[in-house]
Short mmCIF file of N, CA, C and O in Angstrom, two decimals:
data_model
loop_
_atom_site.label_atom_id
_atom_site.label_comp_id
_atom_site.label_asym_id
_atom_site.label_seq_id
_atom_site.Cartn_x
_atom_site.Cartn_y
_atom_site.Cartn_z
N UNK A 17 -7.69 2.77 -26.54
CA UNK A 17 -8.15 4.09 -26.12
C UNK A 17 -7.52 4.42 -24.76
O UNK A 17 -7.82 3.86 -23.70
N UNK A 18 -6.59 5.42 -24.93
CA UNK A 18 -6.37 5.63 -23.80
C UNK A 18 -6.96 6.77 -22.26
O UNK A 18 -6.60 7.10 -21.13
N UNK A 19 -7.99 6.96 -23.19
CA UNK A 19 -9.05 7.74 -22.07
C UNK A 19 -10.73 7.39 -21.87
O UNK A 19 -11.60 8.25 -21.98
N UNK A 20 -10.98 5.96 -21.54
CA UNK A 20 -11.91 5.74 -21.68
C UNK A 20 -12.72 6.31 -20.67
O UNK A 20 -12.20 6.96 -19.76
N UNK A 21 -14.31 6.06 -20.77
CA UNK A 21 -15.20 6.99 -20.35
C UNK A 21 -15.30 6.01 -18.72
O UNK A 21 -15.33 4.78 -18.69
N UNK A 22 -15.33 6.75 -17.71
CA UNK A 22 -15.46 6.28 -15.83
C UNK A 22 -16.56 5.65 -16.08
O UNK A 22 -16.52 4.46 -15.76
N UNK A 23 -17.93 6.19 -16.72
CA UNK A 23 -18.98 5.54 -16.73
C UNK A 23 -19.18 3.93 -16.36
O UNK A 23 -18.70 3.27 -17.28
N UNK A 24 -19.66 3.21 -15.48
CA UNK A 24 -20.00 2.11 -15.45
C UNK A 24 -18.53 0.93 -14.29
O UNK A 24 -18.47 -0.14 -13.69
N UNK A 25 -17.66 2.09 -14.63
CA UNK A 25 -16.83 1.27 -13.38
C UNK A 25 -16.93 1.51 -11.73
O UNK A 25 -17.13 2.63 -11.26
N UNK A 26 -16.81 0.51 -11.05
CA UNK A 26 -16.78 -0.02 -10.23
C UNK A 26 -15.84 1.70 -9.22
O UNK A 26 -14.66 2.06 -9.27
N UNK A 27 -17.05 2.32 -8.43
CA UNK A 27 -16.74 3.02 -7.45
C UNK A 27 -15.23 3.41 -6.89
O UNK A 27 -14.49 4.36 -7.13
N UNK A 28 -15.10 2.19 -6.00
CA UNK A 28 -13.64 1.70 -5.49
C UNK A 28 -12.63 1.96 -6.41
O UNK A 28 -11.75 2.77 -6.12
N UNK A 29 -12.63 1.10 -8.00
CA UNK A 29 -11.71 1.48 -8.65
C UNK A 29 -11.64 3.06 -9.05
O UNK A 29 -10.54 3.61 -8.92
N UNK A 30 -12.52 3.68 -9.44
CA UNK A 30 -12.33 5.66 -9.40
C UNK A 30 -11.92 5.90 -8.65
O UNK A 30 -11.06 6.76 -8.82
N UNK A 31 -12.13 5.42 -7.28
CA UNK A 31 -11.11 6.01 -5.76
C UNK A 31 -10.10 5.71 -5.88
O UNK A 31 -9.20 6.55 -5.95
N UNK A 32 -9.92 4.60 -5.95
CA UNK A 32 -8.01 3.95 -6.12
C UNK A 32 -7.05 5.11 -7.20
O UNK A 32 -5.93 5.53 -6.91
N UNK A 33 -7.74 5.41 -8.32
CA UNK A 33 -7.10 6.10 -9.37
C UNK A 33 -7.15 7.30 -8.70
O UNK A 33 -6.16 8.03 -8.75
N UNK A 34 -8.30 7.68 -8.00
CA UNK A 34 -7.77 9.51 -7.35
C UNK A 34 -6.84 9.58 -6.44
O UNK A 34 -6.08 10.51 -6.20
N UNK A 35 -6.92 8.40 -5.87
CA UNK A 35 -5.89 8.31 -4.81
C UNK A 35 -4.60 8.33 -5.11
O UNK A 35 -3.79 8.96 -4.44
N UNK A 36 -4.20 7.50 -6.36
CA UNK A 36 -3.10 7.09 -7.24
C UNK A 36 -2.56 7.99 -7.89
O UNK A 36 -1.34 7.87 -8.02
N UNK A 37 -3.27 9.30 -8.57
CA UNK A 37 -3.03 10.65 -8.87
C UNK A 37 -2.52 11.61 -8.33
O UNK A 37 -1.72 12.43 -8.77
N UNK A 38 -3.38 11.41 -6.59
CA UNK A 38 -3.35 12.19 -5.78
C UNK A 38 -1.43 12.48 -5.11
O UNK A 38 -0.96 13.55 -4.73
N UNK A 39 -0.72 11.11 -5.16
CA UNK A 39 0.24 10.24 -4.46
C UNK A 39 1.38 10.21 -5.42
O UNK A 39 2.35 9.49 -5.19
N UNK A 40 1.32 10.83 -6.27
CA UNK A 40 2.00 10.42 -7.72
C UNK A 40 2.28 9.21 -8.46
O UNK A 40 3.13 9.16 -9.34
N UNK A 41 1.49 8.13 -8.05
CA UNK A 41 1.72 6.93 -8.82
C UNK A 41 1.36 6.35 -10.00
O UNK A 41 1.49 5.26 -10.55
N UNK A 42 0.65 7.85 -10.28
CA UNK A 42 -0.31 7.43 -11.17
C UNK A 42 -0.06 8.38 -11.98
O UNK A 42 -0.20 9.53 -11.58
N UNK A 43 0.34 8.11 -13.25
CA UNK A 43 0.38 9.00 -14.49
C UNK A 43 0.23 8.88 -15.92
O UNK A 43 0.37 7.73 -16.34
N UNK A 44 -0.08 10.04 -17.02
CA UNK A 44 -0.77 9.65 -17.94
C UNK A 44 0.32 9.24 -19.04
O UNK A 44 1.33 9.87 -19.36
N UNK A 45 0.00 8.41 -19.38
CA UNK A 45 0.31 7.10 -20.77
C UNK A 45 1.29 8.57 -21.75
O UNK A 45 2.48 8.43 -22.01
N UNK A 46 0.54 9.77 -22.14
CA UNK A 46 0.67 10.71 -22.43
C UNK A 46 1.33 11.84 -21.78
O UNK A 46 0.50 12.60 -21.29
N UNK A 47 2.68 12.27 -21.57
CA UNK A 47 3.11 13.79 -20.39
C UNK A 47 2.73 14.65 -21.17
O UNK A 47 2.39 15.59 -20.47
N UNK A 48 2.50 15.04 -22.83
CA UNK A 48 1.99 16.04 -23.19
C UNK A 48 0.60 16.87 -23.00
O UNK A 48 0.33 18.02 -23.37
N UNK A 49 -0.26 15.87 -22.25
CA UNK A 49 -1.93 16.05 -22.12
C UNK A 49 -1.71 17.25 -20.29
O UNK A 49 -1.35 17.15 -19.12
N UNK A 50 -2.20 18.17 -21.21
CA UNK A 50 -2.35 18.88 -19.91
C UNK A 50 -3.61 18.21 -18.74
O UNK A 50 -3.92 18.63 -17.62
N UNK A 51 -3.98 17.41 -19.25
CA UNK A 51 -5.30 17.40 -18.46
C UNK A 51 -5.14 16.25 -17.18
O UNK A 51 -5.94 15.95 -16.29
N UNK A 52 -3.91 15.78 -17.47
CA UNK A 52 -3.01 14.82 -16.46
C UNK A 52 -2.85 15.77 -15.38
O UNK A 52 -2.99 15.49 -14.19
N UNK A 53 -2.58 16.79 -15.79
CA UNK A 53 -1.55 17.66 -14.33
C UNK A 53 -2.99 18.13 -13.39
O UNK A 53 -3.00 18.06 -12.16
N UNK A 54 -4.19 18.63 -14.21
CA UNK A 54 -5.03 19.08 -14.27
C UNK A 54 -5.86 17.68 -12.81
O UNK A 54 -6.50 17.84 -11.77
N UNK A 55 -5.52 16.88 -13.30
CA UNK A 55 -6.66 15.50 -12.69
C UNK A 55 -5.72 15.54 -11.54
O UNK A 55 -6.30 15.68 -10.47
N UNK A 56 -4.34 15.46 -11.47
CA UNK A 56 -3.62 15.29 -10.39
C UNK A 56 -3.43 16.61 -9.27
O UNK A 56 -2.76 16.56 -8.25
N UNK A 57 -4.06 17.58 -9.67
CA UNK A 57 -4.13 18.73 -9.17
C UNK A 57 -5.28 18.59 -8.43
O UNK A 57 -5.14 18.36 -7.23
N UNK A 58 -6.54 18.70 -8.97
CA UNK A 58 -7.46 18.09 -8.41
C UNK A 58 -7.65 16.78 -7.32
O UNK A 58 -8.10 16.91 -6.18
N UNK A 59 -7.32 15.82 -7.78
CA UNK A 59 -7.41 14.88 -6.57
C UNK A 59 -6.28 15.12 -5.32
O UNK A 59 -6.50 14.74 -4.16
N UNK A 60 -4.96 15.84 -5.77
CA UNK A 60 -4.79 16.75 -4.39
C UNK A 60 -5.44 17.47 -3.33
O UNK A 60 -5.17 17.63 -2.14
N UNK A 61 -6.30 17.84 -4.03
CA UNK A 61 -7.32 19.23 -3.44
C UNK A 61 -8.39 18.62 -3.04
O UNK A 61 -9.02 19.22 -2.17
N UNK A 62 -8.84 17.57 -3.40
CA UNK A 62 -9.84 16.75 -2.66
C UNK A 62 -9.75 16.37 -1.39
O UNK A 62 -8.78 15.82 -0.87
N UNK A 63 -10.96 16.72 -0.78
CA UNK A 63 -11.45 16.50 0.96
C UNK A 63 -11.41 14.64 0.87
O UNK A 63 -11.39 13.82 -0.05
N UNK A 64 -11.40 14.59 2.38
CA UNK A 64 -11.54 13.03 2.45
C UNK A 64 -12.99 12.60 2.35
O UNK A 64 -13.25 11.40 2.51
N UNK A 65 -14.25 13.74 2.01
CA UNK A 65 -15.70 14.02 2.89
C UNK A 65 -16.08 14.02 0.80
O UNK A 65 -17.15 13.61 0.34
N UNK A 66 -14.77 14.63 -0.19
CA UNK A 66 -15.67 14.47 -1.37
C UNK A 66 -15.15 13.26 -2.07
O UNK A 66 -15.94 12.70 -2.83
N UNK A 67 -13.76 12.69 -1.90
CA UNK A 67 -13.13 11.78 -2.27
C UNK A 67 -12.74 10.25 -0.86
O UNK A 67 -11.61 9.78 -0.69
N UNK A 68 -13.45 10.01 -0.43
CA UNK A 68 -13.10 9.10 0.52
C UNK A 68 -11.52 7.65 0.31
O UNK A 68 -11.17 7.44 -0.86
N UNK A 69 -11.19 7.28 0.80
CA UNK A 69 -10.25 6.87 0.78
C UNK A 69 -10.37 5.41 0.72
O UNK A 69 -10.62 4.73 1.72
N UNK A 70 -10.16 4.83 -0.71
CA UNK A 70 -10.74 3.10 -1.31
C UNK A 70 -10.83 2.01 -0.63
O UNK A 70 -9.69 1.95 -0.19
N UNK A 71 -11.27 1.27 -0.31
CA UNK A 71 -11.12 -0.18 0.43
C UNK A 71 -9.81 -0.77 0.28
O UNK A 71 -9.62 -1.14 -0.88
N UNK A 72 -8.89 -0.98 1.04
CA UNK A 72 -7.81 -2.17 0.59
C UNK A 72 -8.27 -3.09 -0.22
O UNK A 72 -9.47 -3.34 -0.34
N UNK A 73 -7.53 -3.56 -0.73
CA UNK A 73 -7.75 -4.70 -1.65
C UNK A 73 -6.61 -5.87 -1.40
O UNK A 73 -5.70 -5.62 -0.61
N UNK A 74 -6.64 -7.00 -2.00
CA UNK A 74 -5.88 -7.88 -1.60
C UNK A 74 -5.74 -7.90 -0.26
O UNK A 74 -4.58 -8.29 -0.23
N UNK A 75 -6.03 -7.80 0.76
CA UNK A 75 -5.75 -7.63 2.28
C UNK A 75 -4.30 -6.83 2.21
O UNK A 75 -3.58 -7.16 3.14
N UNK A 76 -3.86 -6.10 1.54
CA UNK A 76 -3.06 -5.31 2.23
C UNK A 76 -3.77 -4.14 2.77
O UNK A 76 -5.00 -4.20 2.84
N UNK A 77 -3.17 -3.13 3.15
CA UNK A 77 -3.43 -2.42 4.63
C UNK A 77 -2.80 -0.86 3.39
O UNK A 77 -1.72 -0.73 2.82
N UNK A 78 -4.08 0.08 3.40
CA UNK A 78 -3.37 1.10 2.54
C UNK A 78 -2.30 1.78 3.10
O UNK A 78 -1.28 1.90 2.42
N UNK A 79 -2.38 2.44 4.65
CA UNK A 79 -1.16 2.15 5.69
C UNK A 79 0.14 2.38 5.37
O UNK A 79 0.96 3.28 5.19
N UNK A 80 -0.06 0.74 5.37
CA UNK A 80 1.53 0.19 5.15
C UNK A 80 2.40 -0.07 3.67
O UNK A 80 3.38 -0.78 3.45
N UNK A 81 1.46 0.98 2.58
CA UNK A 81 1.84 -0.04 1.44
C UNK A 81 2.89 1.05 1.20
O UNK A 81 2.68 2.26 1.35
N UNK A 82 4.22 0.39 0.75
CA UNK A 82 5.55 1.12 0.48
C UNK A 82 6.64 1.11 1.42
O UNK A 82 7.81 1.29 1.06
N UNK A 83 6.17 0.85 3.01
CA UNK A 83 6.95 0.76 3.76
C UNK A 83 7.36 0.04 4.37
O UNK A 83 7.89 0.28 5.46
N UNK A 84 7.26 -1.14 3.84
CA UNK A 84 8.25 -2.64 4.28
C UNK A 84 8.84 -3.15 2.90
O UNK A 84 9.56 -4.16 2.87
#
């Protein structure tokens, strides 16, 4: 399934993916689904106050990731 339901996952990981949308790294399995452009449009437009910005993980530093 490639659109399973957010329900029941882990906070952090929904942030990481808006963030990941937001950044273009993140895209759908599918380019025909309008609802890709739609989610990535949206988590553009998101405040830092409705979408806050995920915990690092692995001890990297969100920061720096891409630029070394």
């Amino acid at each position: 399934m490639q659109n399973a339901p957010v329900v029941g996952l882990p906070v952090d990981y929904f942030l990481r993916q808006l963030e990941e949308f937001a950044n273009g790294r993140r895209k759908s399995a599918d380019v025909n689904k309008a609802n890709a452009f739609e989610m990535a449009a949206m988590a553009r437009n998101l405040t830092p106050a409705e979408a806050p910005p995920p915990p690092s993980t692995s001890g990297r530093c969100r920061s720096s990731r891409g630029s070394g």
